mmCIF file of C-alpha atoms in Angstrom:
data_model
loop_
_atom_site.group_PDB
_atom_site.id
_atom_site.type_symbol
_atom_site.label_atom_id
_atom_site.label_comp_id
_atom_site.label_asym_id
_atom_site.label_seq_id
_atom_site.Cartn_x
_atom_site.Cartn_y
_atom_site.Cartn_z
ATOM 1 C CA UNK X 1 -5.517 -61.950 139.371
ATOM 2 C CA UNK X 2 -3.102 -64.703 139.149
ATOM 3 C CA UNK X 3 -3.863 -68.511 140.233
ATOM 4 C CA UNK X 4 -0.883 -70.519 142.202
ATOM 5 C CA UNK X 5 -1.291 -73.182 143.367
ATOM 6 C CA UNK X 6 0.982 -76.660 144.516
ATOM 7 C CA UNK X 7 3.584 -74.840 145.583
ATOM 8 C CA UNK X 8 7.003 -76.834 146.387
ATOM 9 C CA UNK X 9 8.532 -76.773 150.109
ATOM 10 C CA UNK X 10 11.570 -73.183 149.310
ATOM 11 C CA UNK X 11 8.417 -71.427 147.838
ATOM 12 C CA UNK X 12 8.152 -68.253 150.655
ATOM 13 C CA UNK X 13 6.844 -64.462 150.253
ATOM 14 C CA UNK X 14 8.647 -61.538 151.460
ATOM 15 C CA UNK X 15 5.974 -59.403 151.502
ATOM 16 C CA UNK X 16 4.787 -59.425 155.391
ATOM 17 C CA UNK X 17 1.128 -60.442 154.693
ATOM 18 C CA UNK X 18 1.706 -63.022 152.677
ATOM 19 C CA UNK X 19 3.694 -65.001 155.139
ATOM 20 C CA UNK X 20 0.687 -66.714 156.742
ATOM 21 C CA UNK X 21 0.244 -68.621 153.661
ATOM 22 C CA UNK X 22 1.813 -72.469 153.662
ATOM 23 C CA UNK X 23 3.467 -73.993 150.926
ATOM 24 C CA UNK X 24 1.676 -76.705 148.590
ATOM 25 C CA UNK X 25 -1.681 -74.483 149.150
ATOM 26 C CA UNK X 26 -4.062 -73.433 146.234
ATOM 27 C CA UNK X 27 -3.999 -69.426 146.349
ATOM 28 C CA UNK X 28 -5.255 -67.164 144.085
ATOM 29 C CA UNK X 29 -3.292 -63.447 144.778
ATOM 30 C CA UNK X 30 -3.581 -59.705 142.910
ATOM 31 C CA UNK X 31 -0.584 -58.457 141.706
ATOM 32 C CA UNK X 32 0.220 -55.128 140.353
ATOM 33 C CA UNK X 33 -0.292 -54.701 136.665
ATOM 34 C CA UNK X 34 2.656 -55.536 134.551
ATOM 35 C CA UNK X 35 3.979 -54.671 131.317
ATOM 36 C CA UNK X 36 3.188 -57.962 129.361
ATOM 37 C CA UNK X 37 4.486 -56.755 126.599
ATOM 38 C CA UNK X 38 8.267 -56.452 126.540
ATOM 39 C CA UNK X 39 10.025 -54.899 123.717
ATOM 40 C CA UNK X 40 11.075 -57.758 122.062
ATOM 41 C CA UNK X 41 6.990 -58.711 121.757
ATOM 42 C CA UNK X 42 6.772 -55.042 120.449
ATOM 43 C CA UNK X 43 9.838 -55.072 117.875
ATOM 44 C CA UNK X 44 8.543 -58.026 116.801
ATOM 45 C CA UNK X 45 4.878 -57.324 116.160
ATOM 46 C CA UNK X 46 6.369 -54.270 114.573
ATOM 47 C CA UNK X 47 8.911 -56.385 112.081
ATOM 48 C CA UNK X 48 5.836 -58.938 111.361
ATOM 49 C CA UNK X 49 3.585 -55.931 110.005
ATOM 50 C CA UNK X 50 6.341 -54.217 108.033
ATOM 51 C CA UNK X 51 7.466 -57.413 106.664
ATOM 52 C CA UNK X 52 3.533 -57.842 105.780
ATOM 53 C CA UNK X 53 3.575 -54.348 103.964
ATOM 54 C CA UNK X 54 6.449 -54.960 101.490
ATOM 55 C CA UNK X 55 5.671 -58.395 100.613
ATOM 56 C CA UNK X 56 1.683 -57.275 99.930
ATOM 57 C CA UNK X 57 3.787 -53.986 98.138
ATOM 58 C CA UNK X 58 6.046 -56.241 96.265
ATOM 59 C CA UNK X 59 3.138 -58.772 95.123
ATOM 60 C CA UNK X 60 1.724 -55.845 93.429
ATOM 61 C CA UNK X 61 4.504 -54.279 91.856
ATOM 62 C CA UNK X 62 6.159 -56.608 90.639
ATOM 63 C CA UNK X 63 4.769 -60.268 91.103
ATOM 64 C CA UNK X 64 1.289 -59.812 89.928
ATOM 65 C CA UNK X 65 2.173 -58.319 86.803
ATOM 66 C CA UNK X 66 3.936 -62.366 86.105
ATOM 67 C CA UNK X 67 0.419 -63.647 86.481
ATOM 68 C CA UNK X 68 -1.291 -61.383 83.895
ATOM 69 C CA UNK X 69 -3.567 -63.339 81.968
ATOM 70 C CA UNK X 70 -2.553 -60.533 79.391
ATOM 71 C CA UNK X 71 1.437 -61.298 80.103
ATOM 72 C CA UNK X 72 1.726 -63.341 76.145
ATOM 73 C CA UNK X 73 0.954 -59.737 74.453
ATOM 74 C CA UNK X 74 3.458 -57.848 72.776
ATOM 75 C CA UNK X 75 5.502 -55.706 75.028
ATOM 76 C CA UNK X 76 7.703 -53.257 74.667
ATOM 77 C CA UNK X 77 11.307 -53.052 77.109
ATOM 78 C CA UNK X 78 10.674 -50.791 79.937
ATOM 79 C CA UNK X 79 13.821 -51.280 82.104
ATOM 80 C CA UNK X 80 13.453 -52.868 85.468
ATOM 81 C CA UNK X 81 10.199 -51.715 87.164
ATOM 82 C CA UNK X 82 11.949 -50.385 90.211
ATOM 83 C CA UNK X 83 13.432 -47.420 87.852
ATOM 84 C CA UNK X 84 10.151 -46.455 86.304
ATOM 85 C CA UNK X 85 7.384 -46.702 89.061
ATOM 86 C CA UNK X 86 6.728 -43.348 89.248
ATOM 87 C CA UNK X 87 7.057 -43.099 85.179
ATOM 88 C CA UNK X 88 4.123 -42.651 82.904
ATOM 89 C CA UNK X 89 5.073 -43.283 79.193
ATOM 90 C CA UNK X 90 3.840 -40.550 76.887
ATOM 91 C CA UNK X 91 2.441 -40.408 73.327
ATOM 92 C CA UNK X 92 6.002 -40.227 71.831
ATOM 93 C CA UNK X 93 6.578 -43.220 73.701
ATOM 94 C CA UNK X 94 3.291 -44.765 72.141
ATOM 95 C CA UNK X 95 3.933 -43.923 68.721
ATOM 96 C CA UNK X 96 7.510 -45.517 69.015
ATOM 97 C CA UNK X 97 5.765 -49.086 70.166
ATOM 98 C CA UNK X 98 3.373 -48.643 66.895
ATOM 99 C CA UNK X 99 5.950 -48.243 64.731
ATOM 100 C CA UNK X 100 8.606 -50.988 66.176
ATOM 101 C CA UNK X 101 7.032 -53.620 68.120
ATOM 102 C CA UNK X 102 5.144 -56.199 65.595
ATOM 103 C CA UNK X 103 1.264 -56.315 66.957
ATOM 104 C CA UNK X 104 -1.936 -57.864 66.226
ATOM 105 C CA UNK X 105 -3.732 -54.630 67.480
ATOM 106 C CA UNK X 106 -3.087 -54.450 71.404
ATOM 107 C CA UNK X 107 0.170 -53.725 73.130
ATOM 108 C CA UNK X 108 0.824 -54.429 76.715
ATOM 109 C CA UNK X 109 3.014 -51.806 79.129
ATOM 110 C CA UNK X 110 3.334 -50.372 82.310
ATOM 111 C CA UNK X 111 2.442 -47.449 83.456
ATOM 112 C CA UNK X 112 2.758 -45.584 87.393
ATOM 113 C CA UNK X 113 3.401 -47.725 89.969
ATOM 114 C CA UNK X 114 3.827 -50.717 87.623
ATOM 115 C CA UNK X 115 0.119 -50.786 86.438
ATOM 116 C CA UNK X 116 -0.984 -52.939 83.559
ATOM 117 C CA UNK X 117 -1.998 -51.097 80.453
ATOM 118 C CA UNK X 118 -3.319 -52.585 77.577
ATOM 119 C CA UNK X 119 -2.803 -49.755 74.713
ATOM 120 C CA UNK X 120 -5.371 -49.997 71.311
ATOM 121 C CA UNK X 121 -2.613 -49.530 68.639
ATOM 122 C CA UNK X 122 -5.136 -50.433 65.794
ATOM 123 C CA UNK X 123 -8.133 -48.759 64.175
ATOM 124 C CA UNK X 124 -10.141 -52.322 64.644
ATOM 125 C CA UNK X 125 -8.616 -52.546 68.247
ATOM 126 C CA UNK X 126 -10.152 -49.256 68.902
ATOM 127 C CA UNK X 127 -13.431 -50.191 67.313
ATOM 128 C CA UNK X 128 -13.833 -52.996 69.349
ATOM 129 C CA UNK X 129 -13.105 -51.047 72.413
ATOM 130 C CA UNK X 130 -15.296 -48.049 71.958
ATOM 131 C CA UNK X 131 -18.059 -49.576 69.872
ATOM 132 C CA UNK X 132 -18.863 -53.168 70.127
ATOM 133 C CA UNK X 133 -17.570 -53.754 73.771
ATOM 134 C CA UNK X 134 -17.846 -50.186 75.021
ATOM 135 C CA UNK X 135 -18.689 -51.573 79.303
ATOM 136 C CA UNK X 136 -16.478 -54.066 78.707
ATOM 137 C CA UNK X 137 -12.881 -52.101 79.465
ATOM 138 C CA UNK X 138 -12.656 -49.112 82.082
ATOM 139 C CA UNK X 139 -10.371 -46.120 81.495
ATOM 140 C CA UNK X 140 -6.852 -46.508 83.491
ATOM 141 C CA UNK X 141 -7.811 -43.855 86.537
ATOM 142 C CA UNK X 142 -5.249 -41.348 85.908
ATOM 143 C CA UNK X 143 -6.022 -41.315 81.990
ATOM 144 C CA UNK X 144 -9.808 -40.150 84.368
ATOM 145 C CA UNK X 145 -8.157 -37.589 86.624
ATOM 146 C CA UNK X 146 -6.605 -36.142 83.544
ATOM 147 C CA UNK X 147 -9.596 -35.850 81.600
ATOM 148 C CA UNK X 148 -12.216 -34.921 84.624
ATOM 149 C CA UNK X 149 -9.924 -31.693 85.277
ATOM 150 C CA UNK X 150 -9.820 -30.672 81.289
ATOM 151 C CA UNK X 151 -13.047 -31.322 80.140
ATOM 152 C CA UNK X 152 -15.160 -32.036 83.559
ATOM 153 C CA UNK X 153 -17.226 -34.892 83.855
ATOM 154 C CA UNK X 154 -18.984 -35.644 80.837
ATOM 155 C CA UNK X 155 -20.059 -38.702 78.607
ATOM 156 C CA UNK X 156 -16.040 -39.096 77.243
ATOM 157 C CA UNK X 157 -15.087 -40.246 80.325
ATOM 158 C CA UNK X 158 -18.326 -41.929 82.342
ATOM 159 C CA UNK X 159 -18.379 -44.989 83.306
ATOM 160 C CA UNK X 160 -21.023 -48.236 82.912
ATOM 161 C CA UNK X 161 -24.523 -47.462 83.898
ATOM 162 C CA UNK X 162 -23.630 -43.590 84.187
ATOM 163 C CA UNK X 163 -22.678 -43.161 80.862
ATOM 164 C CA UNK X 164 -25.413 -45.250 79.908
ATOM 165 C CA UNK X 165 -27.926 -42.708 81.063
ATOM 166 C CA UNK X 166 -25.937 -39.912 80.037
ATOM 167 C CA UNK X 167 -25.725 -41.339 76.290
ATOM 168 C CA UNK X 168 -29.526 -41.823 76.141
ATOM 169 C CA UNK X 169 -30.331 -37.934 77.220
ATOM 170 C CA UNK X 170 -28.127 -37.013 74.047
ATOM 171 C CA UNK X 171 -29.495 -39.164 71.958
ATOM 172 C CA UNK X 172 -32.295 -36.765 70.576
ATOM 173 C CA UNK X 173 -29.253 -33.993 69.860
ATOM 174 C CA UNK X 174 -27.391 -36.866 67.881
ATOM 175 C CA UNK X 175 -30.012 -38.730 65.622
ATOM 176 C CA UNK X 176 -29.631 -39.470 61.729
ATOM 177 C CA UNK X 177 -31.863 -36.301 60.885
ATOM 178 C CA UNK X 178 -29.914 -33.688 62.930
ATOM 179 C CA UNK X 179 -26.407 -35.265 61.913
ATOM 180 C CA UNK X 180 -27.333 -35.230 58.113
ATOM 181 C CA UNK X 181 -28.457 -31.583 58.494
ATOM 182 C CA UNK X 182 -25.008 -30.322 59.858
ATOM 183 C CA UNK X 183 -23.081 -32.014 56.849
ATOM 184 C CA UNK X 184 -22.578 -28.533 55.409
ATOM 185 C CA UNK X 185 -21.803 -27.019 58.130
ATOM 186 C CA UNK X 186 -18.928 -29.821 58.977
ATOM 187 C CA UNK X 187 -18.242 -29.934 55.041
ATOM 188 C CA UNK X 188 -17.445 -26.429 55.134
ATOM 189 C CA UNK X 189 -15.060 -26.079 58.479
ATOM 190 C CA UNK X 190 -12.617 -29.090 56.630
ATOM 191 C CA UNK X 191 -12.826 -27.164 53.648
ATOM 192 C CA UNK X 192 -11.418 -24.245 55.603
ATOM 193 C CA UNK X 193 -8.901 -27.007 57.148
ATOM 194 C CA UNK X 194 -7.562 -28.215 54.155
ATOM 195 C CA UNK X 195 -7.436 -24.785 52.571
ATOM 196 C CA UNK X 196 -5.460 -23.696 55.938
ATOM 197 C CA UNK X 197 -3.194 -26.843 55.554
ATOM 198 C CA UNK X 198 -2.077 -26.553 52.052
ATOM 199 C CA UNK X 199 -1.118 -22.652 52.999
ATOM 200 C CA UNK X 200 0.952 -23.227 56.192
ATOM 201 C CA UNK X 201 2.519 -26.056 54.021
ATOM 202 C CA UNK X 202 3.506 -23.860 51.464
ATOM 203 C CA UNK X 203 5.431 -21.186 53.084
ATOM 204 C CA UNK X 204 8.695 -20.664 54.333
ATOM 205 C CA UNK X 205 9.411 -19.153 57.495
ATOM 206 C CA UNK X 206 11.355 -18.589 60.303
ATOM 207 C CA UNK X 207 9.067 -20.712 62.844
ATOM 208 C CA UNK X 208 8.875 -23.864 60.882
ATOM 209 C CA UNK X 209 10.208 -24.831 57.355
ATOM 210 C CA UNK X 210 8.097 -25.555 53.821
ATOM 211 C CA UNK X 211 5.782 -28.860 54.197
ATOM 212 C CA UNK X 212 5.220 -28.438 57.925
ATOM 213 C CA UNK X 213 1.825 -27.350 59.481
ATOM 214 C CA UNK X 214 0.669 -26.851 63.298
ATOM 215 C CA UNK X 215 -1.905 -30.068 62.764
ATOM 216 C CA UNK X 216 -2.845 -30.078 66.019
ATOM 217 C CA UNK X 217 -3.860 -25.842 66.221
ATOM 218 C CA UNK X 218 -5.851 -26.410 63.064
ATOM 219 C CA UNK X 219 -7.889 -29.586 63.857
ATOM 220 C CA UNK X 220 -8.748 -27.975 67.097
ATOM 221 C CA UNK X 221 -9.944 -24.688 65.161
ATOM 222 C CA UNK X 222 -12.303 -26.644 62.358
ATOM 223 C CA UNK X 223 -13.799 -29.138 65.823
ATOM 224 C CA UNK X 224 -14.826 -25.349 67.103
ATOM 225 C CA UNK X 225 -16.071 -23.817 64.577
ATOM 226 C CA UNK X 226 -18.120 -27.157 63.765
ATOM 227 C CA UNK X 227 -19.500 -26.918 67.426
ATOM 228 C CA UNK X 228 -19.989 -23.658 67.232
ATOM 229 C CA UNK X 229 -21.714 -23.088 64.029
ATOM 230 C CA UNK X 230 -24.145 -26.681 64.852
ATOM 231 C CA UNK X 231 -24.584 -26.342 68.243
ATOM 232 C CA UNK X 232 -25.074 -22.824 69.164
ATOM 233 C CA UNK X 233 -25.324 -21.285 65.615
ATOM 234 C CA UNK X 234 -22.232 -18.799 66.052
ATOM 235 C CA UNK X 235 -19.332 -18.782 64.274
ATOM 236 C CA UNK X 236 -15.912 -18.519 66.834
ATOM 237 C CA UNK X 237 -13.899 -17.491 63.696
ATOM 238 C CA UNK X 238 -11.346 -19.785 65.370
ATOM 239 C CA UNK X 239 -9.145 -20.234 61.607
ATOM 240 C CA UNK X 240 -8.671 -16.265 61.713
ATOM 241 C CA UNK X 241 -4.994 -14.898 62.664
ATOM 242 C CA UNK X 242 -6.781 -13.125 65.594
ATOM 243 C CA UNK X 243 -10.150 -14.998 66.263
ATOM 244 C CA UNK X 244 -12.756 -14.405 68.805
ATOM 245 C CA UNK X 245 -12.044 -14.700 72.498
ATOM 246 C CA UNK X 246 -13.408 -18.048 73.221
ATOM 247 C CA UNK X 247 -12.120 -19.623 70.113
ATOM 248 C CA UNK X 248 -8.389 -18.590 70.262
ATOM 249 C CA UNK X 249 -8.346 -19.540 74.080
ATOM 250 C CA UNK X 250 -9.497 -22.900 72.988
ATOM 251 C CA UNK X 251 -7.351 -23.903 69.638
ATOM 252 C CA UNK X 252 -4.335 -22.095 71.657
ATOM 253 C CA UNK X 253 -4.579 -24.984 74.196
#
């Protein structure tokens, strides 16, 4: 429904039934529905919402990271950002910053998609994150995703109020009396450790040279046979060359 109305004098109609109507008259007529909007309206609407999506992209790639309140930390150089958004540095990476960037304890980067990480390179950085400000700093997600499909989701990687409950059912597991009990049994497994270190040190062979050990394999084997031997009072025999099932599936990993 369209209004028209004061029409001039050369105003006429061509269709037949509208020629009864006189010019300068108020008329109000249906006409058939019309596409409004044209393509230009379209290509238009359509250039205003991509131009939306890259600036809001851009802003957060790239722009908000300027406005860090974190941005007068230590950082090491990454390259331009547009190179490494899909780049997440990894623990040689880490241990590189430690060693060559000059830090107070905390060490700023970017991680995938250009997130902000702030990385604990000190013992007392890591204190203060884990034990006197524990709710006040939340995992980086991925570092989450990683963890939840390793280890499930447990009390290393909860969250807040979660992890608050969590912490309190495993309090009775954890107290002074228990802990102080399994100091032989956690005596004994670094015993076995240090025993297993100063052998693989020792030798010569074709694998690895003298004054080399596989750390990693060997802290892994003492943390199981600790659990083990506390928790469920079974040994895994996971220092043996061929130990049991569950404890050479483990330290192999």
């Amino acid at each position: 429904m369209i209004a028209m109305d004061l029409f001039n004098d050369s105003v006429s109609f061509s269709a037949p039934m509208l020629h009864h109507i006189t010019p300068k008259s108020e008329v109000s007529v249906l006409l058939p529905r019309l596409h409004l909007l044209s393509s230009a309206v379209l290509a238009r609407a359509v250039f205003v919402s991509l131009l939306a999506c890259v600036s809001w992209l851009m802003f957060v790639l790239f722009v908000r990271q300027k406005l860090s309140p974190h941005r007068h930390l230590p950082s090491p150089k990454q390259g331009w950002a547009i190179f490494r958004l899909l780049h997440e540095p990894n623990v040689n990476e880490l241990e590189h910053w430690i060693d060559t960037i000059p830090n107070d304890g905390v060490i700023r980067y970017f991680g995938l998609w250009n997130e902000e990480r702030l990385f604990a390179a000190s013992p007392d950085a890591v204190k203060d994150l884990l034990v006197k400000q524990p709710y006040a700093y939340v995992k980086p997600h991925l570092q989450f995703v990683l963890a939840d499909n390793v280890t499930s989701t447990g009390l290393l990687i909860l969250e807040g109020d979660v992890h608050r409950k969590a912490r309190k059912a495993f309090n009775p597991a954890f107290n002074a009396e228990r802990v102080r009990k399994s100091y032989p049994v956690m005596l004994n497994c670094v015993s076995q450790l240090v025993d297993k270190i100063a052998k693989q040190t020792a030798q010569d062979t074709g694998s690895k040279p003298a004054g080399q050990a596989a750390i990693t394999r060997l802290v892994s084997a003492a943390s199981i046979d600790s659990f083990g031997l506390w928790g469920l009072s079974r040994s895994f025999n996971a220092f043996a060359e061929k130990p049991r099932s569950i404890g050479k599936h483990t330290s192999s990993s």
